Amino acid sequence: MRRIRHLKPVFALGIVALAAAATLPASVTAQRPGGAFGGFATNPGVRLWDALDQRFEGFSERLALNDEQANSAAVLVADFREANKSALGRYDRMRAQMRDRMGVARRGGGGGARRGAGGGNAQARQAMQEMRSLVDQLGPAFEVLHRDFSALLSEEQTETLRNLLQRQRPG
């Protein structure tokens, strides 16, 4: 019985992931392997944003950006951040919540999805609605970011970018 309690948060996350996957528009998942949820997770624009937002200098060094490219990329990042400020704030909060929930599930903890009367289902519905909103708003913006950033690069840098953004499969 105790083991089943620990699986409830994992089950709740699975439901949220499936619900989010069902809400993704075809444009986000088109031409991307891994299904709908995997399509958003492997969206090169999403992965590019994560790299540019969290580790710009190291990422630009790995791409061997010259000064002009680095300056143009910095302007592109600042403009993207300003244009999508509200949605990016929600995106950051949702990523942090998912990391926290997955950390609790990995450690065998529980309670996050069980708190309150029916809290897990309400939390799952709320997370699903927020994910749907984020995908609707940011999916196309991430794709434009990827296109515009790629336009700054040489062919060799574009290949390096593609390799850097490839989703690494565990195993």
C-alpha angles and dihedrals in degrees: 000000000000091000092055091055090057091052094056095082090049090049091049090052090050091053091049091050093049092046091049090049091054091054099052116113118239092246091065094051100035114120092003124112123223103061129268101311091039088049092062092041091052095041102132090218091057092048091046092051091050090052095044094044098045105031110012098155097048091043093050090049091053089052090047092230115187120226094267093050092046091051092048090048091050090053090047091051093047092049092047091049092049095045092050101032098131097043092045090053089054090044092054092047093049092049090050091049092049091049090050093048093047090048091053091047092049092050090051093246123141142184100086095098094029100056117116129007104315090341094149094060094044091048091048092051092047092048090048092052092047092048091050090051092048093049091049092049105034105029095079092038091055090051091051090048090053092048094047094045092048090053088064093059137084120237091262092049090048090056090048089050091051090052093047092051096046110118109248111226117215116240 
